[in-house]
């Protein structure tokens, strides 16, 4: 009789402890799984990338450009129209190209709008959390 009572008490304890969740745990689970909050967070993360991308368009760019070409040159005698010989050679070149945009009004406007877009995304994310 005592062992049956002990087993029933243990089963009740395990059953209640496995499903016991407080209000904070439920709130955290809802925050992790709510699609509107996840969408607002994704929009905020996308807005966080706008400013670095806007700054990057204003910075100089450096490119390495190269070319490698194989050439074949056939020589012929102009009087007899006979082929005298062939020459094979490689032609190669490489250079660095540095470019800096001097002034693009649209790039500067995009940079100034980046802060406003980020503030809007933060506000929408905060509103969804409420």
XYZ file of N, CA and C in Angstrom:
390
model
N 0.817 -1.185 0.000
C 0.000 0.000 0.000
C 0.865 1.255 0.000
N 1.919 1.228 0.821
C 2.790 2.400 0.892
C 3.553 2.579 -0.414
N 3.957 1.496 -1.062
C 4.694 1.614 -2.318
C 3.793 2.149 -3.422
N 2.510 1.744 -3.433
C 1.583 2.263 -4.428
C 1.376 3.760 -4.230
N 1.240 4.176 -2.989
C 1.069 5.590 -2.689
C 2.320 6.372 -3.083
N 3.477 5.797 -2.827
C 4.742 6.443 -3.178
C 4.860 6.596 -4.697
N 4.487 5.575 -5.440
C 4.552 5.620 -6.908
C 3.572 6.656 -7.453
N 2.389 6.721 -6.879
C 1.398 7.708 -7.335
C 1.893 9.129 -7.062
N 2.486 9.339 -5.908
C 3.025 10.671 -5.575
C 4.158 11.049 -6.528
N 5.039 10.086 -6.831
C 6.134 10.360 -7.774
C 5.603 10.687 -9.163
N 4.617 9.945 -9.615
C 4.038 10.213 -10.931
C 3.389 11.589 -10.985
N 2.694 11.966 -9.918
C 2.074 13.295 -9.874
C 3.129 14.398 -9.856
N 4.211 14.169 -9.132
C 5.279 15.173 -9.085
C 5.933 15.356 -10.456
N 6.217 14.249 -11.129
C 6.843 14.340 -12.458
C 5.891 14.960 -13.472
N 4.625 14.626 -13.381
C 3.654 15.167 -14.317
C 3.501 16.668 -14.137
N 3.415 17.136 -12.921
C 3.244 18.571 -12.690
C 4.530 19.335 -12.953
N 5.680 18.753 -12.681
C 6.932 19.481 -12.912
C 7.272 19.543 -14.396
N 6.822 18.557 -15.174
C 7.115 18.570 -16.607
C 6.311 19.649 -17.314
N 5.138 19.991 -16.830
C 4.299 20.978 -17.484
C 4.235 22.305 -16.735
N 5.003 22.437 -15.686
C 4.961 23.674 -14.919
C 5.753 24.753 -15.643
N 5.066 25.799 -16.025
C 5.703 26.929 -16.681
C 5.145 28.196 -16.057
N 6.038 29.099 -15.822
C 5.551 30.345 -15.256
C 5.234 31.330 -16.368
N 4.708 32.447 -16.012
C 4.272 33.446 -16.981
C 5.438 33.994 -17.798
N 6.599 34.124 -17.196
C 7.768 34.638 -17.904
C 8.222 33.664 -18.994
N 8.198 32.372 -18.720
C 8.576 31.385 -19.730
C 7.604 31.397 -20.904
N 6.320 31.534 -20.611
C 5.319 31.586 -21.672
C 5.527 32.830 -22.520
N 5.813 33.954 -21.878
C 6.064 35.208 -22.608
C 7.297 35.075 -23.501
N 8.355 34.487 -22.982
C 9.575 34.314 -23.778
C 9.333 33.382 -24.968
N 8.564 32.328 -24.765
C 8.252 31.426 -25.867
C 7.418 32.137 -26.925
N 6.490 32.986 -26.488
C 5.672 33.735 -27.436
C 6.515 34.731 -28.222
N 7.481 35.358 -27.567
C 8.367 36.312 -28.253
C 9.240 35.607 -29.287
N 9.640 34.384 -29.019
C 10.490 33.644 -29.942
C 9.717 33.126 -31.152
N 8.418 32.918 -31.015
C 7.659 32.248 -32.069
C 6.610 33.121 -32.750
N 6.401 34.335 -32.300
C 5.375 35.192 -32.889
C 5.813 35.661 -34.272
N 5.045 35.353 -35.324
C 5.484 35.707 -36.680
C 5.552 37.209 -36.925
N 4.689 37.986 -36.298
C 4.743 39.446 -36.499
C 6.004 40.032 -35.878
N 6.377 39.538 -34.718
C 7.605 40.021 -34.076
C 8.820 39.585 -34.881
N 8.799 38.355 -35.380
C 9.917 37.876 -36.195
C 10.031 38.676 -37.491
N 8.894 39.040 -38.072
C 8.924 39.865 -39.286
C 9.479 41.253 -38.989
N 9.035 41.867 -37.892
C 9.537 43.191 -37.526
C 11.026 43.142 -37.216
N 11.473 42.056 -36.597
C 12.901 41.912 -36.303
C 13.710 41.744 -37.591
N 13.176 40.990 -38.543
C 13.867 40.823 -39.826
C 13.936 42.149 -40.578
N 12.860 42.930 -40.532
C 12.870 44.247 -41.175
C 13.874 45.179 -40.499
N 13.964 45.094 -39.184
C 14.933 45.927 -38.462
C 16.359 45.516 -38.818
N 16.616 44.218 -38.906
C 17.959 43.746 -39.267
C 18.316 44.165 -40.689
N 17.330 44.159 -41.587
C 17.587 44.620 -42.952
C 17.879 46.111 -42.965
N 17.176 46.873 -42.133
C 17.412 48.321 -42.070
C 18.774 48.627 -41.465
N 19.269 47.749 -40.608
C 20.606 47.964 -40.033
C 21.698 47.890 -41.094
N 21.433 47.200 -42.199
C 22.424 47.058 -43.262
C 22.407 48.220 -44.248
N 21.375 49.053 -44.212
C 21.254 50.132 -45.194
C 22.370 51.158 -45.034
N 22.670 51.557 -43.809
C 23.679 52.604 -43.615
C 25.078 52.150 -44.034
N 25.564 50.973 -43.633
C 26.893 50.558 -44.114
C 26.962 50.439 -45.636
N 25.862 50.006 -46.257
C 25.853 49.912 -47.713
C 25.881 51.299 -48.351
N 25.207 52.262 -47.725
C 25.225 53.632 -48.245
C 26.607 54.241 -48.119
N 27.277 53.980 -47.015
C 28.642 54.500 -46.826
C 29.591 53.842 -47.813
N 29.401 52.566 -48.076
C 30.296 51.839 -48.982
C 30.248 52.395 -50.396
N 29.091 52.903 -50.815
C 28.998 53.474 -52.168
C 29.801 54.755 -52.286
N 30.093 55.416 -51.176
C 30.853 56.663 -51.214
C 32.359 56.439 -51.126
N 32.779 55.246 -50.788
C 34.205 54.955 -50.608
C 34.864 54.591 -51.935
N 36.191 54.729 -52.008
C 36.877 54.357 -53.256
C 36.858 52.846 -53.474
N 36.987 52.460 -54.742
C 37.040 51.049 -55.087
C 38.366 50.762 -55.781
N 38.887 49.593 -55.536
C 40.151 49.157 -56.121
C 39.910 47.837 -56.833
N 40.330 47.781 -58.099
C 40.135 46.564 -58.883
C 41.459 46.168 -59.522
N 41.697 44.884 -59.603
C 42.860 44.342 -60.303
C 42.347 43.709 -61.590
N 42.852 44.196 -62.705
C 42.400 43.727 -64.011
C 43.595 43.131 -64.729
N 43.402 41.963 -65.321
C 44.494 41.313 -66.034
C 44.002 40.616 -67.284
N 44.952 40.338 -68.184
C 44.636 39.695 -69.444
C 45.831 38.841 -69.855
N 45.569 37.654 -70.343
C 46.615 36.751 -70.835
C 46.134 36.177 -72.159
N 46.917 36.397 -73.220
C 46.507 35.999 -74.562
C 47.615 35.205 -75.227
N 47.251 34.105 -75.878
C 48.217 33.345 -76.668
C 48.043 33.747 -78.129
N 49.154 34.078 -78.793
C 49.124 34.524 -80.182
C 49.902 33.566 -81.066
N 49.458 33.469 -82.305
C 50.172 32.669 -83.304
C 50.342 33.548 -84.546
N 51.565 33.613 -85.020
C 51.883 34.461 -86.157
C 52.479 33.596 -87.254
N 51.812 33.564 -88.392
C 52.297 32.794 -89.544
C 53.015 33.754 -90.505
N 54.224 33.400 -90.893
C 54.974 34.223 -91.863
C 54.998 33.519 -93.208
N 54.806 34.318 -94.252
C 54.813 33.779 -95.613
C 55.739 34.628 -96.497
N 56.296 33.988 -97.488
C 57.107 34.682 -98.476
C 56.145 35.329 -99.470
N 56.289 36.605 -99.702
C 55.348 37.306 -100.568
C 55.540 36.967 -102.045
N 56.755 36.542 -102.455
C 56.985 36.238 -103.873
C 56.484 34.843 -104.245
N 56.764 33.888 -103.413
C 56.389 32.505 -103.750
C 55.130 32.051 -103.021
N 54.646 32.843 -102.105
C 53.465 32.530 -101.300
C 53.638 31.224 -100.512
N 54.864 30.963 -100.117
C 55.155 29.795 -99.295
C 55.225 30.211 -97.828
N 54.813 29.305 -97.003
C 54.855 29.586 -95.570
C 56.270 29.352 -95.073
N 56.846 30.376 -94.446
C 58.217 30.283 -93.953
C 58.236 29.706 -92.550
N 57.330 30.130 -91.704
C 57.357 29.619 -90.334
C 56.203 30.154 -89.507
N 56.155 29.662 -88.280
C 55.134 30.095 -87.338
C 55.821 30.560 -86.057
N 55.226 31.543 -85.455
C 55.705 32.004 -84.154
C 54.531 31.968 -83.170
N 54.794 31.450 -81.983
C 53.803 31.422 -80.906
C 54.364 32.256 -79.760
N 53.536 33.122 -79.214
C 53.979 33.895 -78.061
C 52.760 34.275 -77.216
N 53.059 34.596 -75.982
C 52.036 34.993 -75.027
C 52.118 36.502 -74.831
N 50.978 37.108 -74.685
C 50.889 38.541 -74.394
C 50.087 38.683 -73.102
N 50.616 39.400 -72.149
C 49.918 39.545 -70.869
C 50.034 40.978 -70.375
N 49.035 41.397 -69.633
C 49.087 42.695 -68.969
C 48.203 42.650 -67.730
N 48.511 43.503 -66.809
C 47.741 43.619 -65.571
C 47.867 45.053 -65.075
N 46.793 45.527 -64.453
C 46.851 46.871 -63.893
C 45.861 46.978 -62.737
N 46.108 47.981 -61.907
C 45.217 48.308 -60.799
C 44.359 49.492 -61.209
N 43.099 49.421 -60.860
C 42.182 50.501 -61.196
C 41.575 51.017 -59.896
N 41.853 52.247 -59.566
C 41.317 52.890 -58.369
C 40.344 53.968 -58.810
N 39.128 53.902 -58.284
C 38.152 54.934 -58.642
C 37.482 55.447 -57.377
N 37.242 56.739 -57.365
C 36.603 57.402 -56.228
C 35.488 58.285 -56.766
N 34.238 58.019 -56.370
C 33.179 58.929 -56.818
C 33.367 60.299 -56.167
N 33.383 61.322 -56.981
C 33.592 62.676 -56.455
C 32.317 63.201 -55.823
N 31.242 63.176 -56.584
C 29.981 63.643 -56.016
C 28.826 62.956 -56.722
N 28.054 62.228 -55.951
C 26.798 61.641 -56.417
C 25.729 62.076 -55.426
N 24.886 62.964 -55.860
C 23.863 63.497 -54.961
C 22.957 62.387 -54.432
N 22.613 61.424 -55.296
C 21.729 60.346 -54.863
C 22.356 59.480 -53.785
N 23.684 59.292 -53.812
C 24.350 58.522 -52.751
C 24.260 59.249 -51.412
N 24.420 60.565 -51.440
C 24.348 61.341 -50.205
C 22.922 61.373 -49.662
N 21.945 61.449 -50.537
C 20.546 61.416 -50.100
C 20.227 60.061 -49.482
N 20.707 58.992 -50.095
C 20.480 57.648 -49.561
C 21.114 57.508 -48.180
N 22.284 58.090 -47.991
C 22.941 58.030 -46.682
C 22.130 58.788 -45.637
N 21.591 59.944 -45.998
C 20.791 60.700 -45.021
C 19.464 60.001 -44.724
N 18.921 59.266 -45.689
C 17.667 58.555 -45.452
C 17.870 57.270 -44.653
N 19.080 56.775 -44.597
C 19.346 55.515 -43.893
C 19.016 55.626 -42.405
N 19.357 56.754 -41.792
C 19.055 56.932 -40.364
C 17.546 56.948 -40.121
N 16.800 57.603 -41.016
C 15.338 57.646 -40.862
C 14.729 56.263 -41.035
N 15.220 55.497 -41.980
C 14.693 54.151 -42.187
C 15.002 53.253 -40.994
N 16.181 53.421 -40.417
C 16.540 52.633 -39.246
C 15.659 53.006 -38.054
N 15.413 54.294 -37.858
C 14.550 54.725 -36.754
C 13.129 54.199 -36.935
N 12.637 54.187 -38.157
C 11.296 53.664 -38.427
C 11.234 52.165 -38.137
N 12.251 51.432 -38.556
C 12.272 49.987 -38.311
C 12.354 49.687 -36.818
N 13.143 50.465 -36.090
C 13.227 50.276 -34.631
C 11.880 50.557 -33.968
N 11.193 51.597 -34.434
C 9.883 51.943 -33.849
C 8.857 50.840 -34.133
N 8.862 50.307 -35.350
C 7.936 49.228 -35.681
C 8.245 47.959 -34.876
N 9.522 47.692 -34.669
C 9.886 46.534 -33.867
C 9.443 46.704 -32.419
N 9.640 47.908 -31.868
C 9.189 48.186 -30.503
C 7.679 48.097 -30.369
N 6.963 48.564 -31.400
C 5.495 48.504 -31.371
C 5.013 47.059 -31.409
N 5.667 46.208 -32.190
C 5.275 44.800 -32.251
C 5.575 44.092 -30.938
N 6.611 44.513 -30.254
C 6.910 43.897 -28.953
C 5.865 44.274 -27.915
N 5.275 45.443 -28.056
C 4.243 45.862 -27.099
C 3.012 45.010 -27.271
